[in-house]
mmCIF file of C-alpha atoms in Angstrom:
data_model
loop_
_atom_site.group_PDB
_atom_site.id
_atom_site.type_symbol
_atom_site.label_atom_id
_atom_site.label_comp_id
_atom_site.label_asym_id
_atom_site.label_seq_id
_atom_site.Cartn_x
_atom_site.Cartn_y
_atom_site.Cartn_z
ATOM 1 C CA UNK T 1 0.000 0.000 0.000
ATOM 2 C CA UNK T 2 2.872 2.344 0.867
ATOM 3 C CA UNK T 3 4.528 1.563 -2.487
ATOM 4 C CA UNK T 4 1.324 2.409 -4.361
ATOM 5 C CA UNK T 5 0.981 5.674 -2.452
ATOM 6 C CA UNK T 6 4.576 6.628 -3.287
ATOM 7 C CA UNK T 7 3.999 5.798 -6.960
ATOM 8 C CA UNK T 8 0.841 7.882 -7.002
ATOM 9 C CA UNK T 9 2.659 10.825 -5.399
ATOM 10 C CA UNK T 10 5.520 10.496 -7.884
ATOM 11 C CA UNK T 11 3.052 10.497 -10.795
ATOM 12 C CA UNK T 12 1.307 13.616 -9.471
ATOM 13 C CA UNK T 13 4.675 15.373 -9.202
ATOM 14 C CA UNK T 14 5.549 14.458 -12.780
ATOM 15 C CA UNK T 15 2.200 15.678 -14.093
ATOM 16 C CA UNK T 16 2.467 18.865 -12.044
ATOM 17 C CA UNK T 17 5.963 19.544 -13.343
ATOM 18 C CA UNK T 18 4.837 18.924 -16.929
ATOM 19 C CA UNK T 19 1.916 21.333 -16.569
ATOM 20 C CA UNK T 20 4.196 23.948 -15.001
ATOM 21 C CA UNK T 21 6.671 23.681 -17.876
ATOM 22 C CA UNK T 22 3.895 24.189 -20.433
ATOM 23 C CA UNK T 23 2.478 27.195 -18.601
ATOM 24 C CA UNK T 24 5.958 28.696 -18.244
ATOM 25 C CA UNK T 25 6.547 28.433 -22.000
ATOM 26 C CA UNK T 26 7.567 31.326 -24.206
ATOM 27 C CA UNK T 27 6.901 32.223 -27.823
ATOM 28 C CA UNK T 28 8.432 34.804 -30.143
ATOM 29 C CA UNK T 29 6.980 36.449 -33.232
ATOM 30 C CA UNK T 30 9.477 37.554 -35.870
ATOM 31 C CA UNK T 31 8.235 40.241 -38.253
ATOM 32 C CA UNK T 32 9.774 41.581 -41.459
ATOM 33 C CA UNK T 33 8.765 44.252 -43.945
ATOM 34 C CA UNK T 34 9.526 42.666 -47.328
ATOM 35 C CA UNK T 35 10.209 46.106 -48.811
ATOM 36 C CA UNK T 36 13.513 46.046 -46.925
ATOM 37 C CA UNK T 37 14.634 42.956 -48.882
ATOM 38 C CA UNK T 38 15.723 43.249 -52.520
ATOM 39 C CA UNK T 39 15.207 40.669 -55.266
ATOM 40 C CA UNK T 40 18.980 40.526 -55.628
ATOM 41 C CA UNK T 41 19.284 39.443 -51.992
ATOM 42 C CA UNK T 42 16.603 36.790 -52.403
ATOM 43 C CA UNK T 43 17.705 35.190 -55.680
ATOM 44 C CA UNK T 44 20.656 33.118 -54.364
ATOM 45 C CA UNK T 45 18.614 31.948 -51.360
ATOM 46 C CA UNK T 46 16.012 30.179 -53.482
ATOM 47 C CA UNK T 47 18.326 27.165 -53.334
ATOM 48 C CA UNK T 48 17.523 26.810 -49.614
ATOM 49 C CA UNK T 49 14.031 25.571 -50.458
ATOM 50 C CA UNK T 50 13.148 21.902 -50.764
ATOM 51 C CA UNK T 51 11.914 20.426 -54.043
ATOM 52 C CA UNK T 52 8.279 20.534 -52.914
ATOM 53 C CA UNK T 53 8.651 24.156 -51.784
ATOM 54 C CA UNK T 54 10.168 25.183 -55.122
ATOM 55 C CA UNK T 55 7.324 23.484 -56.963
ATOM 56 C CA UNK T 56 4.781 25.437 -54.925
ATOM 57 C CA UNK T 57 6.776 28.668 -55.316
ATOM 58 C CA UNK T 58 6.616 28.304 -59.111
ATOM 59 C CA UNK T 59 2.840 27.800 -59.040
ATOM 60 C CA UNK T 60 2.215 31.296 -57.646
ATOM 61 C CA UNK T 61 1.273 33.621 -60.476
ATOM 62 C CA UNK T 62 1.647 36.954 -58.682
ATOM 63 C CA UNK T 63 5.177 38.207 -57.895
ATOM 64 C CA UNK T 64 3.990 39.551 -54.511
ATOM 65 C CA UNK T 65 2.727 36.118 -53.487
ATOM 66 C CA UNK T 66 6.014 34.526 -54.582
ATOM 67 C CA UNK T 67 7.959 36.994 -52.444
ATOM 68 C CA UNK T 68 5.696 36.405 -49.443
ATOM 69 C CA UNK T 69 6.170 32.651 -49.734
ATOM 70 C CA UNK T 70 9.933 32.771 -50.273
ATOM 71 C CA UNK T 71 10.650 35.283 -47.520
ATOM 72 C CA UNK T 72 8.395 33.368 -45.112
ATOM 73 C CA UNK T 73 10.269 30.098 -45.659
ATOM 74 C CA UNK T 74 13.671 31.798 -45.437
ATOM 75 C CA UNK T 75 12.609 33.650 -42.299
ATOM 76 C CA UNK T 76 11.429 30.409 -40.677
ATOM 77 C CA UNK T 77 14.721 28.671 -41.451
ATOM 78 C CA UNK T 78 16.819 31.536 -40.094
ATOM 79 C CA UNK T 79 14.747 31.811 -36.920
ATOM 80 C CA UNK T 80 14.901 28.062 -36.259
ATOM 81 C CA UNK T 81 18.640 27.982 -36.929
ATOM 82 C CA UNK T 82 19.204 30.811 -34.461
ATOM 83 C CA UNK T 83 16.821 29.414 -31.833
ATOM 84 C CA UNK T 84 18.256 25.896 -31.942
ATOM 85 C CA UNK T 85 21.860 26.867 -32.745
ATOM 86 C CA UNK T 86 21.945 24.629 -35.821
ATOM 87 C CA UNK T 87 22.883 25.036 -39.470
ATOM 88 C CA UNK T 88 20.227 26.307 -41.849
ATOM 89 C CA UNK T 89 20.846 23.435 -44.288
ATOM 90 C CA UNK T 90 19.913 20.904 -41.588
ATOM 91 C CA UNK T 91 16.309 22.170 -41.624
ATOM 92 C CA UNK T 92 14.003 20.304 -43.998
ATOM 93 C CA UNK T 93 10.526 21.606 -44.870
ATOM 94 C CA UNK T 94 8.130 19.505 -46.940
ATOM 95 C CA UNK T 95 4.877 20.826 -48.373
ATOM 96 C CA UNK T 96 1.584 19.381 -47.151
ATOM 97 C CA UNK T 97 -1.677 19.972 -48.995
ATOM 98 C CA UNK T 98 -3.901 22.498 -47.182
ATOM 99 C CA UNK T 99 -1.641 22.529 -44.143
ATOM 100 C CA UNK T 100 1.550 24.006 -42.746
ATOM 101 C CA UNK T 101 4.790 22.485 -44.053
ATOM 102 C CA UNK T 102 6.169 19.426 -42.304
ATOM 103 C CA UNK T 103 9.318 20.248 -40.347
ATOM 104 C CA UNK T 104 12.118 17.707 -40.018
ATOM 105 C CA UNK T 105 15.417 18.301 -38.241
ATOM 106 C CA UNK T 106 17.673 15.224 -37.965
ATOM 107 C CA UNK T 107 18.723 14.130 -34.459
ATOM 108 C CA UNK T 108 16.288 16.530 -32.784
ATOM 109 C CA UNK T 109 13.756 14.966 -30.412
ATOM 110 C CA UNK T 110 11.900 18.120 -29.292
ATOM 111 C CA UNK T 111 10.742 19.599 -32.598
ATOM 112 C CA UNK T 112 9.764 23.269 -32.212
ATOM 113 C CA UNK T 113 6.286 24.508 -33.055
ATOM 114 C CA UNK T 114 5.835 27.300 -35.583
ATOM 115 C CA UNK T 115 3.232 29.292 -37.490
ATOM 116 C CA UNK T 116 3.588 31.563 -40.532
ATOM 117 C CA UNK T 117 1.447 34.461 -41.707
ATOM 118 C CA UNK T 118 1.613 37.242 -44.289
ATOM 119 C CA UNK T 119 -0.326 40.327 -45.293
ATOM 120 C CA UNK T 120 0.702 42.757 -48.018
ATOM 121 C CA UNK T 121 4.385 43.538 -47.553
ATOM 122 C CA UNK T 122 4.547 42.027 -44.064
ATOM 123 C CA UNK T 123 5.648 38.471 -43.271
ATOM 124 C CA UNK T 124 5.693 36.960 -39.781
ATOM 125 C CA UNK T 125 6.827 33.748 -38.163
ATOM 126 C CA UNK T 126 6.099 32.537 -34.615
ATOM 127 C CA UNK T 127 8.216 29.870 -32.911
ATOM 128 C CA UNK T 128 7.909 28.101 -29.556
ATOM 129 C CA UNK T 129 9.595 25.112 -27.955
ATOM 130 C CA UNK T 130 6.717 24.474 -25.564
ATOM 131 C CA UNK T 131 3.311 24.915 -27.206
ATOM 132 C CA UNK T 132 1.464 24.679 -30.503
ATOM 133 C CA UNK T 133 0.839 28.012 -32.214
ATOM 134 C CA UNK T 134 -1.548 29.799 -34.529
ATOM 135 C CA UNK T 135 -0.441 33.189 -35.867
ATOM 136 C CA UNK T 136 -2.303 35.703 -37.991
ATOM 137 C CA UNK T 137 -1.388 39.182 -39.165
ATOM 138 C CA UNK T 138 -3.633 41.548 -41.137
ATOM 139 C CA UNK T 139 -3.048 44.953 -42.710
ATOM 140 C CA UNK T 140 -5.329 47.628 -41.274
ATOM 141 C CA UNK T 141 -7.103 48.127 -44.602
ATOM 142 C CA UNK T 142 -9.738 50.861 -44.361
ATOM 143 C CA UNK T 143 -10.930 50.501 -47.974
ATOM 144 C CA UNK T 144 -12.902 47.309 -47.277
ATOM 145 C CA UNK T 145 -16.548 47.301 -46.214
ATOM 146 C CA UNK T 146 -15.810 46.321 -42.630
ATOM 147 C CA UNK T 147 -19.431 46.554 -41.507
ATOM 148 C CA UNK T 148 -20.594 44.048 -44.127
ATOM 149 C CA UNK T 149 -17.677 41.741 -43.348
ATOM 150 C CA UNK T 150 -18.352 41.875 -39.624
ATOM 151 C CA UNK T 151 -22.002 40.942 -40.158
ATOM 152 C CA UNK T 152 -20.912 37.853 -42.092
ATOM 153 C CA UNK T 153 -17.928 36.754 -39.985
ATOM 154 C CA UNK T 154 -18.657 37.754 -36.389
ATOM 155 C CA UNK T 155 -21.140 36.585 -33.781
ATOM 156 C CA UNK T 156 -23.840 38.813 -32.327
ATOM 157 C CA UNK T 157 -21.776 39.360 -29.173
ATOM 158 C CA UNK T 158 -18.687 40.238 -31.194
ATOM 159 C CA UNK T 159 -20.606 42.711 -33.332
ATOM 160 C CA UNK T 160 -22.114 44.257 -30.204
ATOM 161 C CA UNK T 161 -18.610 44.691 -28.760
ATOM 162 C CA UNK T 162 -17.373 46.156 -32.036
ATOM 163 C CA UNK T 163 -20.242 48.675 -32.095
ATOM 164 C CA UNK T 164 -19.136 49.981 -28.682
ATOM 165 C CA UNK T 165 -15.633 50.857 -29.903
ATOM 166 C CA UNK T 166 -14.736 54.481 -30.574
ATOM 167 C CA UNK T 167 -14.723 55.486 -34.247
ATOM 168 C CA UNK T 168 -10.960 56.072 -34.286
ATOM 169 C CA UNK T 169 -10.263 52.569 -32.970
ATOM 170 C CA UNK T 170 -12.991 50.595 -34.764
ATOM 171 C CA UNK T 171 -10.751 49.534 -37.659
ATOM 172 C CA UNK T 172 -8.089 48.158 -35.334
ATOM 173 C CA UNK T 173 -10.784 46.428 -33.254
ATOM 174 C CA UNK T 174 -12.275 44.795 -36.350
ATOM 175 C CA UNK T 175 -8.937 43.382 -37.457
ATOM 176 C CA UNK T 176 -8.132 42.254 -33.933
ATOM 177 C CA UNK T 177 -11.284 40.108 -33.960
ATOM 178 C CA UNK T 178 -10.572 38.906 -37.488
ATOM 179 C CA UNK T 179 -6.981 37.956 -36.662
ATOM 180 C CA UNK T 180 -8.057 36.156 -33.518
ATOM 181 C CA UNK T 181 -10.429 33.961 -35.506
ATOM 182 C CA UNK T 182 -7.781 33.222 -38.131
ATOM 183 C CA UNK T 183 -5.084 32.486 -35.542
ATOM 184 C CA UNK T 184 -7.446 30.245 -33.596
ATOM 185 C CA UNK T 185 -8.307 28.309 -36.755
ATOM 186 C CA UNK T 186 -4.620 27.811 -37.555
ATOM 187 C CA UNK T 187 -4.096 26.469 -34.055
ATOM 188 C CA UNK T 188 -7.103 24.149 -33.875
ATOM 189 C CA UNK T 189 -8.236 23.668 -37.507
ATOM 190 C CA UNK T 190 -11.718 24.437 -36.209
ATOM 191 C CA UNK T 191 -14.100 27.370 -36.657
ATOM 192 C CA UNK T 192 -15.599 26.738 -33.218
ATOM 193 C CA UNK T 193 -15.337 29.641 -30.816
ATOM 194 C CA UNK T 194 -12.094 29.433 -28.780
ATOM 195 C CA UNK T 195 -12.457 28.256 -25.210
ATOM 196 C CA UNK T 196 -9.385 26.206 -24.336
ATOM 197 C CA UNK T 197 -6.638 28.205 -26.013
ATOM 198 C CA UNK T 198 -4.920 31.465 -25.193
ATOM 199 C CA UNK T 199 -4.738 34.391 -27.623
ATOM 200 C CA UNK T 200 -2.389 37.338 -27.371
ATOM 201 C CA UNK T 201 -2.639 40.627 -29.273
ATOM 202 C CA UNK T 202 0.676 42.281 -30.071
ATOM 203 C CA UNK T 203 0.614 46.039 -30.730
ATOM 204 C CA UNK T 204 1.760 47.384 -34.100
ATOM 205 C CA UNK T 205 0.800 50.637 -35.883
ATOM 206 C CA UNK T 206 0.267 49.154 -39.363
ATOM 207 C CA UNK T 207 -1.050 45.612 -38.842
ATOM 208 C CA UNK T 208 -2.979 43.502 -36.373
ATOM 209 C CA UNK T 209 -0.997 40.638 -34.841
ATOM 210 C CA UNK T 210 -2.640 37.831 -32.857
ATOM 211 C CA UNK T 211 -0.915 34.693 -31.608
ATOM 212 C CA UNK T 212 -2.975 31.838 -30.172
ATOM 213 C CA UNK T 213 -1.318 29.086 -28.141
ATOM 214 C CA UNK T 214 -2.472 25.713 -26.874
ATOM 215 C CA UNK T 215 -0.987 26.343 -23.429
ATOM 216 C CA UNK T 216 -0.748 29.550 -21.434
ATOM 217 C CA UNK T 217 2.569 31.352 -21.774
ATOM 218 C CA UNK T 218 4.641 32.352 -18.791
ATOM 219 C CA UNK T 219 5.113 35.801 -20.350
ATOM 220 C CA UNK T 220 3.658 37.793 -23.235
ATOM 221 C CA UNK T 221 4.972 36.812 -26.669
ATOM 222 C CA UNK T 222 7.979 38.786 -27.791
ATOM 223 C CA UNK T 223 7.800 40.720 -31.048
ATOM 224 C CA UNK T 224 11.099 40.934 -32.920
ATOM 225 C CA UNK T 225 11.388 43.220 -35.954
ATOM 226 C CA UNK T 226 13.821 41.588 -38.339
ATOM 227 C CA UNK T 227 16.901 43.190 -39.848
ATOM 228 C CA UNK T 228 17.335 40.941 -42.873
ATOM 229 C CA UNK T 229 21.105 41.331 -43.177
ATOM 230 C CA UNK T 230 21.705 40.610 -39.491
ATOM 231 C CA UNK T 231 19.318 37.651 -39.531
ATOM 232 C CA UNK T 232 21.154 35.716 -42.238
ATOM 233 C CA UNK T 233 23.725 33.207 -40.956
#
């Protein structure tokens, strides 16, 4: 009986420690303005992509979408290499239909979680070693019919909250809600309203940034603005 009690206590301690580690996790969002990166800088780095990535890259018809894709995959590789202190060429990304790319790093047991997002000239990448992620960024575009969009995309409670916002902050509030839904979907692959995840809004003057995580973070996500030249290995 004493042995069983000790085993039970040991199991509770393990579970408690595991939960504490997940809650104490951290996540970082890396953000780059693609206008700071020239085509000449990007051209030689196309060779970093895997065969499946290059095939997808070539299928994009619009140059802007090609740049978003290429910079996103290069950014992810550089961030992972810096975070894990490994070589960029040891990181393998394989395309998956209708899903994030599959990450493979040889001899690494604790594979990091990541999420990519883009909007206009902005590309972002979130990375964590402790929790799954869903990231969304959106340009604060005032030319869209935000009222019509909100009626289609938001619940009655969300639209009621949006109606209470001051006129000068209504655009930012709309995109905050929109980004939260998109980030939550990336995290859970479900359109159900979020209940068991944690979403964090990161301030930025030009875009909305929302990061949703499976487990609560020990501190707010860090936002790192990328200097492309300094980021490259």
